[in-house]
Amino acid sequence: MRRGRFAVLALLLSLPACASVVPGFQEAAQPAAAPDAGRVVLFTGLNWSGESHRATGTDALAQQIRRAGVPADVFRPGEWDRAATQLLALRPPPAAIAVYGYSAGGPAATRFLERVAGAGLRAETLLVLESWRDATVPCGVGLALQYRLEDGGLLRAARPGCAEVHNELIHPDVASRGGGLGHLSVAADAMVMRMLLGELVRDGGVRRR
């Protein structure tokens, strides 16, 4: 019994690493963008600290999106339903949305999309980094793309052919740089974040597919 408790404690203590701190992090204000710029919704990995949205890789990506002129909101994996409620309450609704999920945030992002798709909103892009398990992509997503360091949890369309889905490995030259990236460091890597940013936004708005 005691051994089991120690195992659970060890797991909990490992969770902050899913929120690797980004050096030199600076928070950006939410831009006052026109509705046609769209909006990006991002889901972090697990974080034992309670996710204060201060300097995690996912939050650093959100700040880059804001600096590009596109509103971006960050949520923990368990907040996918609240995130959907918040998005659906926006008036006017955003003209386009993109969704990002890292690690445990990958399955959370697909659950979020199931709800907003049921309300009639279509996502231009679902972008996932290192999903910790398989996740189902609802129909109607313009492009669902996952980047991984090695084979693992897959994105799959809810029905064959109803969504364009790609599971791709990060290029070895990027993955091995600086001694090699791992699951707990990839989301905070500057080169990877630039790659993710280009998939989510373009020309001051959510990237259209």
PDB file of C-alpha atoms in Angstrom:
ATOM      1  CA  MET A   1       0.000   0.000   0.000  1.00  0.00           C
ATOM      2  CA  ARG A   2       2.802   2.390   0.965  1.00  0.00           C
ATOM      3  CA  ARG A   3       4.662   1.568  -2.263  1.00  0.00           C
ATOM      4  CA  GLY A   4       1.558   2.516  -4.257  1.00  0.00           C
ATOM      5  CA  ARG A   5       1.317   5.853  -2.473  1.00  0.00           C
ATOM      6  CA  PHE A   6       4.952   6.609  -3.260  1.00  0.00           C
ATOM      7  CA  ALA A   7       4.333   5.797  -6.932  1.00  0.00           C
ATOM      8  CA  VAL A   8       1.393   8.209  -7.080  1.00  0.00           C
ATOM      9  CA  LEU A   9       3.452  10.910  -5.334  1.00  0.00           C
ATOM     10  CA  ALA A  10       6.306  10.426  -7.814  1.00  0.00           C
ATOM     11  CA  LEU A  11       3.864  10.815 -10.704  1.00  0.00           C
ATOM     12  CA  LEU A  12       2.402  14.017  -9.280  1.00  0.00           C
ATOM     13  CA  LEU A  13       5.843  15.500  -8.724  1.00  0.00           C
ATOM     14  CA  SER A  14       6.720  14.823 -12.358  1.00  0.00           C
ATOM     15  CA  LEU A  15       3.793  16.849 -13.709  1.00  0.00           C
ATOM     16  CA  PRO A  16       5.332  20.354 -13.565  1.00  0.00           C
ATOM     17  CA  ALA A  17       7.784  19.284 -16.269  1.00  0.00           C
ATOM     18  CA  CYS A  18       4.906  19.327 -18.782  1.00  0.00           C
ATOM     19  CA  ALA A  19       4.977  23.098 -18.308  1.00  0.00           C
ATOM     20  CA  SER A  20       8.646  23.737 -19.051  1.00  0.00           C
ATOM     21  CA  VAL A  21       9.521  27.349 -18.246  1.00  0.00           C
ATOM     22  CA  VAL A  22      10.474  29.569 -21.194  1.00  0.00           C
ATOM     23  CA  PRO A  23      13.426  31.898 -20.474  1.00  0.00           C
ATOM     24  CA  GLY A  24      12.755  35.579 -20.994  1.00  0.00           C
ATOM     25  CA  PHE A  25       8.985  35.096 -21.115  1.00  0.00           C
ATOM     26  CA  GLN A  26       6.971  38.304 -21.541  1.00  0.00           C
ATOM     27  CA  GLU A  27       3.180  38.409 -21.482  1.00  0.00           C
ATOM     28  CA  ALA A  28       1.394  40.132 -24.362  1.00  0.00           C
ATOM     29  CA  ALA A  29      -1.972  41.874 -24.072  1.00  0.00           C
ATOM     30  CA  GLN A  30      -4.933  40.413 -25.909  1.00  0.00           C
ATOM     31  CA  PRO A  31      -5.117  42.329 -29.217  1.00  0.00           C
ATOM     32  CA  ALA A  32      -8.234  44.327 -30.053  1.00  0.00           C
ATOM     33  CA  ALA A  33      -8.535  42.572 -33.395  1.00  0.00           C
ATOM     34  CA  ALA A  34     -11.484  42.632 -35.773  1.00  0.00           C
ATOM     35  CA  PRO A  35     -13.673  39.492 -35.696  1.00  0.00           C
ATOM     36  CA  ASP A  36     -12.405  38.451 -39.125  1.00  0.00           C
ATOM     37  CA  ALA A  37      -8.919  37.942 -37.624  1.00  0.00           C
ATOM     38  CA  GLY A  38     -10.322  34.898 -35.866  1.00  0.00           C
ATOM     39  CA  ARG A  39      -9.230  33.378 -32.569  1.00  0.00           C
ATOM     40  CA  VAL A  40      -6.873  30.643 -31.382  1.00  0.00           C
ATOM     41  CA  VAL A  41      -7.678  28.394 -28.411  1.00  0.00           C
ATOM     42  CA  LEU A  42      -4.757  26.570 -26.795  1.00  0.00           C
ATOM     43  CA  PHE A  43      -4.645  23.689 -24.293  1.00  0.00           C
ATOM     44  CA  THR A  44      -1.600  23.082 -22.105  1.00  0.00           C
ATOM     45  CA  GLY A  45      -0.227  19.775 -20.934  1.00  0.00           C
ATOM     46  CA  LEU A  46      -0.713  18.644 -17.340  1.00  0.00           C
ATOM     47  CA  ASN A  47       0.713  20.975 -14.724  1.00  0.00           C
ATOM     48  CA  TRP A  48       0.780  20.237 -11.021  1.00  0.00           C
ATOM     49  CA  SER A  49       1.233  23.952 -10.253  1.00  0.00           C
ATOM     50  CA  GLY A  50      -2.361  24.694 -11.287  1.00  0.00           C
ATOM     51  CA  GLU A  51      -1.255  26.359 -14.540  1.00  0.00           C
ATOM     52  CA  SER A  52      -0.879  30.051 -13.856  1.00  0.00           C
ATOM     53  CA  HIS A  53      -0.245  30.750 -17.560  1.00  0.00           C
ATOM     54  CA  ARG A  54       3.152  32.266 -16.831  1.00  0.00           C
ATOM     55  CA  ALA A  55       6.019  31.103 -19.020  1.00  0.00           C
ATOM     56  CA  THR A  56       4.956  27.613 -20.115  1.00  0.00           C
ATOM     57  CA  GLY A  57       5.688  26.618 -23.712  1.00  0.00           C
ATOM     58  CA  THR A  58       1.994  26.700 -24.578  1.00  0.00           C
ATOM     59  CA  ASP A  59       1.555  30.124 -23.047  1.00  0.00           C
ATOM     60  CA  ALA A  60       4.658  31.456 -24.796  1.00  0.00           C
ATOM     61  CA  LEU A  61       3.118  30.304 -28.080  1.00  0.00           C
ATOM     62  CA  ALA A  62      -0.090  32.137 -27.177  1.00  0.00           C
ATOM     63  CA  GLN A  63       1.882  35.356 -26.611  1.00  0.00           C
ATOM     64  CA  GLN A  64       3.453  35.018 -30.070  1.00  0.00           C
ATOM     65  CA  ILE A  65      -0.004  34.593 -31.578  1.00  0.00           C
ATOM     66  CA  ARG A  66      -1.213  37.734 -29.786  1.00  0.00           C
ATOM     67  CA  ARG A  67       1.792  39.687 -31.028  1.00  0.00           C
ATOM     68  CA  ALA A  68       0.830  38.581 -34.548  1.00  0.00           C
ATOM     69  CA  GLY A  69      -2.491  40.390 -33.995  1.00  0.00           C
ATOM     70  CA  VAL A  70      -4.721  37.382 -33.294  1.00  0.00           C
ATOM     71  CA  PRO A  71      -6.585  36.862 -29.979  1.00  0.00           C
ATOM     72  CA  ALA A  72      -5.475  33.707 -28.161  1.00  0.00           C
ATOM     73  CA  ASP A  73      -6.765  32.021 -24.998  1.00  0.00           C
ATOM     74  CA  VAL A  74      -4.978  29.350 -22.932  1.00  0.00           C
ATOM     75  CA  PHE A  75      -6.725  26.622 -20.929  1.00  0.00           C
ATOM     76  CA  ARG A  76      -5.787  23.528 -18.945  1.00  0.00           C
ATOM     77  CA  PRO A  77      -6.891  20.134 -20.365  1.00  0.00           C
ATOM     78  CA  GLY A  78      -9.750  19.802 -17.872  1.00  0.00           C
ATOM     79  CA  GLU A  79     -11.168  23.176 -18.896  1.00  0.00           C
ATOM     80  CA  TRP A  80     -12.210  22.183 -22.428  1.00  0.00           C
ATOM     81  CA  ASP A  81     -15.932  22.559 -21.680  1.00  0.00           C
ATOM     82  CA  ARG A  82     -15.451  26.013 -20.116  1.00  0.00           C
ATOM     83  CA  ALA A  83     -13.339  27.001 -23.103  1.00  0.00           C
ATOM     84  CA  ALA A  84     -16.149  25.985 -25.460  1.00  0.00           C
ATOM     85  CA  THR A  85     -18.736  27.906 -23.433  1.00  0.00           C
ATOM     86  CA  GLN A  86     -16.541  31.002 -23.487  1.00  0.00           C
ATOM     87  CA  LEU A  87     -15.975  30.795 -27.241  1.00  0.00           C
ATOM     88  CA  LEU A  88     -19.637  30.192 -28.074  1.00  0.00           C
ATOM     89  CA  ALA A  89     -20.626  33.224 -25.974  1.00  0.00           C
ATOM     90  CA  LEU A  90     -18.537  35.649 -28.060  1.00  0.00           C
ATOM     91  CA  ARG A  91     -20.560  38.246 -29.987  1.00  0.00           C
ATOM     92  CA  PRO A  92     -19.925  38.540 -32.807  1.00  0.00           C
ATOM     93  CA  PRO A  93     -18.432  35.055 -33.091  1.00  0.00           C
ATOM     94  CA  PRO A  94     -14.909  34.829 -34.515  1.00  0.00           C
ATOM     95  CA  ALA A  95     -14.830  34.429 -38.280  1.00  0.00           C
ATOM     96  CA  ALA A  96     -12.304  31.602 -37.979  1.00  0.00           C
ATOM     97  CA  ILE A  97     -10.881  29.491 -35.174  1.00  0.00           C
ATOM     98  CA  ALA A  98      -7.786  27.381 -34.748  1.00  0.00           C
ATOM     99  CA  VAL A  99      -7.131  25.007 -31.857  1.00  0.00           C
ATOM    100  CA  TYR A 100      -3.853  23.776 -30.375  1.00  0.00           C
ATOM    101  CA  GLY A 101      -3.188  21.073 -27.789  1.00  0.00           C
ATOM    102  CA  TYR A 102       0.043  19.832 -26.241  1.00  0.00           C
ATOM    103  CA  SER A 103       0.323  16.392 -24.613  1.00  0.00           C
ATOM    104  CA  ALA A 104      -2.841  15.921 -22.486  1.00  0.00           C
ATOM    105  CA  GLY A 105      -4.130  19.055 -24.205  1.00  0.00           C
ATOM    106  CA  GLY A 106      -4.426  17.109 -27.479  1.00  0.00           C
ATOM    107  CA  PRO A 107      -7.429  14.975 -26.451  1.00  0.00           C
ATOM    108  CA  ALA A 108      -8.861  18.027 -24.642  1.00  0.00           C
ATOM    109  CA  ALA A 109      -8.678  20.000 -27.894  1.00  0.00           C
ATOM    110  CA  THR A 110     -10.667  17.342 -29.763  1.00  0.00           C
ATOM    111  CA  ARG A 111     -13.354  17.253 -27.053  1.00  0.00           C
ATOM    112  CA  PHE A 112     -13.559  21.048 -27.251  1.00  0.00           C
ATOM    113  CA  LEU A 113     -13.992  20.805 -31.028  1.00  0.00           C
ATOM    114  CA  GLU A 114     -16.742  18.208 -30.721  1.00  0.00           C
ATOM    115  CA  ARG A 115     -18.777  20.685 -28.704  1.00  0.00           C
ATOM    116  CA  VAL A 116     -18.175  23.764 -30.859  1.00  0.00           C
ATOM    117  CA  ALA A 117     -18.741  21.748 -34.046  1.00  0.00           C
ATOM    118  CA  GLY A 118     -22.084  20.670 -32.603  1.00  0.00           C
ATOM    119  CA  ALA A 119     -22.940  24.365 -32.328  1.00  0.00           C
ATOM    120  CA  GLY A 120     -22.127  24.909 -35.997  1.00  0.00           C
ATOM    121  CA  LEU A 121     -18.601  26.354 -35.765  1.00  0.00           C
ATOM    122  CA  ARG A 122     -15.882  24.979 -38.036  1.00  0.00           C
ATOM    123  CA  ALA A 123     -12.196  25.017 -37.122  1.00  0.00           C
ATOM    124  CA  GLU A 124      -9.663  25.898 -39.776  1.00  0.00           C
ATOM    125  CA  THR A 125      -6.870  24.020 -38.012  1.00  0.00           C
ATOM    126  CA  LEU A 126      -6.464  21.532 -35.189  1.00  0.00           C
ATOM    127  CA  LEU A 127      -2.776  21.413 -34.308  1.00  0.00           C
ATOM    128  CA  VAL A 128      -1.525  18.882 -31.772  1.00  0.00           C
ATOM    129  CA  LEU A 129       1.963  18.399 -30.352  1.00  0.00           C
ATOM    130  CA  GLU A 130       2.819  15.031 -28.806  1.00  0.00           C
ATOM    131  CA  SER A 131      -0.676  13.852 -27.861  1.00  0.00           C
ATOM    132  CA  TRP A 132      -0.346  11.451 -24.937  1.00  0.00           C
ATOM    133  CA  ARG A 133      -2.989   9.113 -26.412  1.00  0.00           C
ATOM    134  CA  ASP A 134      -5.125   8.583 -29.512  1.00  0.00           C
ATOM    135  CA  ALA A 135      -7.758  11.262 -30.128  1.00  0.00           C
ATOM    136  CA  THR A 136     -10.731  11.499 -32.489  1.00  0.00           C
ATOM    137  CA  VAL A 137     -11.023  14.511 -34.790  1.00  0.00           C
ATOM    138  CA  PRO A 138     -14.625  15.646 -35.394  1.00  0.00           C
ATOM    139  CA  CYS A 139     -15.786  16.063 -38.970  1.00  0.00           C
ATOM    140  CA  GLY A 140     -15.535  19.494 -40.561  1.00  0.00           C
ATOM    141  CA  VAL A 141     -12.043  20.492 -39.378  1.00  0.00           C
ATOM    142  CA  GLY A 142     -10.113  22.053 -42.260  1.00  0.00           C
ATOM    143  CA  LEU A 143      -6.824  20.346 -41.322  1.00  0.00           C
ATOM    144  CA  ALA A 144      -5.898  18.253 -38.292  1.00  0.00           C
ATOM    145  CA  LEU A 145      -2.133  17.988 -37.913  1.00  0.00           C
ATOM    146  CA  GLN A 146      -0.058  16.367 -35.201  1.00  0.00           C
ATOM    147  CA  TYR A 147       3.701  16.693 -34.763  1.00  0.00           C
ATOM    148  CA  ARG A 148       5.527  14.027 -32.751  1.00  0.00           C
ATOM    149  CA  LEU A 149       9.136  13.235 -31.900  1.00  0.00           C
ATOM    150  CA  GLU A 150       8.472   9.518 -32.315  1.00  0.00           C
ATOM    151  CA  ASP A 151       5.541   7.224 -33.010  1.00  0.00           C
ATOM    152  CA  GLY A 152       2.785   7.392 -30.386  1.00  0.00           C
ATOM    153  CA  GLY A 153      -0.815   8.508 -29.905  1.00  0.00           C
ATOM    154  CA  LEU A 154      -2.563   9.199 -33.215  1.00  0.00           C
ATOM    155  CA  LEU A 155      -5.184  11.636 -34.416  1.00  0.00           C
ATOM    156  CA  ARG A 156      -7.978   9.850 -36.293  1.00  0.00           C
ATOM    157  CA  ALA A 157     -10.969  11.229 -38.170  1.00  0.00           C
ATOM    158  CA  ALA A 158     -14.369  10.493 -36.599  1.00  0.00           C
ATOM    159  CA  ARG A 159     -15.408   8.962 -39.934  1.00  0.00           C
ATOM    160  CA  PRO A 160     -13.172   7.967 -42.859  1.00  0.00           C
ATOM    161  CA  GLY A 161     -12.619  10.957 -45.134  1.00  0.00           C
ATOM    162  CA  CYS A 162     -14.649  13.479 -43.096  1.00  0.00           C
ATOM    163  CA  ALA A 163     -11.565  15.448 -42.007  1.00  0.00           C
ATOM    164  CA  GLU A 164      -8.060  15.771 -43.396  1.00  0.00           C
ATOM    165  CA  VAL A 165      -5.753  14.304 -40.744  1.00  0.00           C
ATOM    166  CA  HIS A 166      -1.959  14.056 -40.733  1.00  0.00           C
ATOM    167  CA  ASN A 167       0.347  12.576 -38.098  1.00  0.00           C
ATOM    168  CA  GLU A 168       3.918  13.676 -38.810  1.00  0.00           C
ATOM    169  CA  LEU A 169       7.291  13.225 -37.146  1.00  0.00           C
ATOM    170  CA  ILE A 170       9.302  16.353 -36.391  1.00  0.00           C
ATOM    171  CA  HIS A 171      12.278  16.508 -38.736  1.00  0.00           C
ATOM    172  CA  PRO A 172      15.316  14.700 -37.237  1.00  0.00           C
ATOM    173  CA  ASP A 173      17.514  17.805 -37.650  1.00  0.00           C
ATOM    174  CA  VAL A 174      15.125  19.718 -35.371  1.00  0.00           C
ATOM    175  CA  ALA A 175      14.472  16.849 -32.971  1.00  0.00           C
ATOM    176  CA  SER A 176      18.169  16.143 -32.351  1.00  0.00           C
ATOM    177  CA  ARG A 177      19.345  19.750 -32.086  1.00  0.00           C
ATOM    178  CA  GLY A 178      20.972  20.807 -28.811  1.00  0.00           C
ATOM    179  CA  GLY A 179      21.388  17.280 -27.521  1.00  0.00           C
ATOM    180  CA  GLY A 180      17.902  16.175 -28.453  1.00  0.00           C
ATOM    181  CA  LEU A 181      14.377  17.267 -27.610  1.00  0.00           C
ATOM    182  CA  GLY A 182      12.050  15.224 -25.422  1.00  0.00           C
ATOM    183  CA  HIS A 183       8.341  15.203 -24.690  1.00  0.00           C
ATOM    184  CA  LEU A 184       8.829  17.527 -21.724  1.00  0.00           C
ATOM    185  CA  SER A 185      10.957  20.107 -23.578  1.00  0.00           C
ATOM    186  CA  VAL A 186       9.594  20.163 -27.127  1.00  0.00           C
ATOM    187  CA  ALA A 187       6.711  22.565 -26.397  1.00  0.00           C
ATOM    188  CA  ALA A 188       9.128  25.225 -25.121  1.00  0.00           C
ATOM    189  CA  ASP A 189      11.620  24.947 -27.994  1.00  0.00           C
ATOM    190  CA  ALA A 190      11.905  28.194 -29.998  1.00  0.00           C
ATOM    191  CA  MET A 191      12.267  26.495 -33.393  1.00  0.00           C
ATOM    192  CA  VAL A 192       9.302  24.206 -32.773  1.00  0.00           C
ATOM    193  CA  MET A 193       7.188  27.180 -31.639  1.00  0.00           C
ATOM    194  CA  ARG A 194       7.964  29.020 -34.877  1.00  0.00           C
ATOM    195  CA  MET A 195       6.808  25.954 -36.808  1.00  0.00           C
ATOM    196  CA  LEU A 196       3.587  25.780 -34.782  1.00  0.00           C
ATOM    197  CA  LEU A 197       2.944  29.502 -35.158  1.00  0.00           C
ATOM    198  CA  GLY A 198       3.111  29.226 -38.954  1.00  0.00           C
ATOM    199  CA  GLU A 199       0.437  26.521 -38.931  1.00  0.00           C
ATOM    200  CA  LEU A 200      -1.954  28.529 -36.753  1.00  0.00           C
ATOM    201  CA  VAL A 201      -1.764  32.118 -38.019  1.00  0.00           C
ATOM    202  CA  ARG A 202      -0.841  33.940 -41.209  1.00  0.00           C
ATOM    203  CA  ASP A 203      -1.078  37.576 -42.383  1.00  0.00           C
ATOM    204  CA  GLY A 204      -2.558  38.866 -39.126  1.00  0.00           C
ATOM    205  CA  GLY A 205      -5.312  36.272 -38.828  1.00  0.00           C
ATOM    206  CA  VAL A 206      -6.088  32.608 -38.258  1.00  0.00           C
ATOM    207  CA  ARG A 207      -4.630  30.628 -41.131  1.00  0.00           C
ATOM    208  CA  ARG A 208      -7.380  29.663 -43.562  1.00  0.00           C
ATOM    209  CA  ARG A 209      -7.487  26.164 -45.010  1.00  0.00           C
TER     210      ARG A 209
END
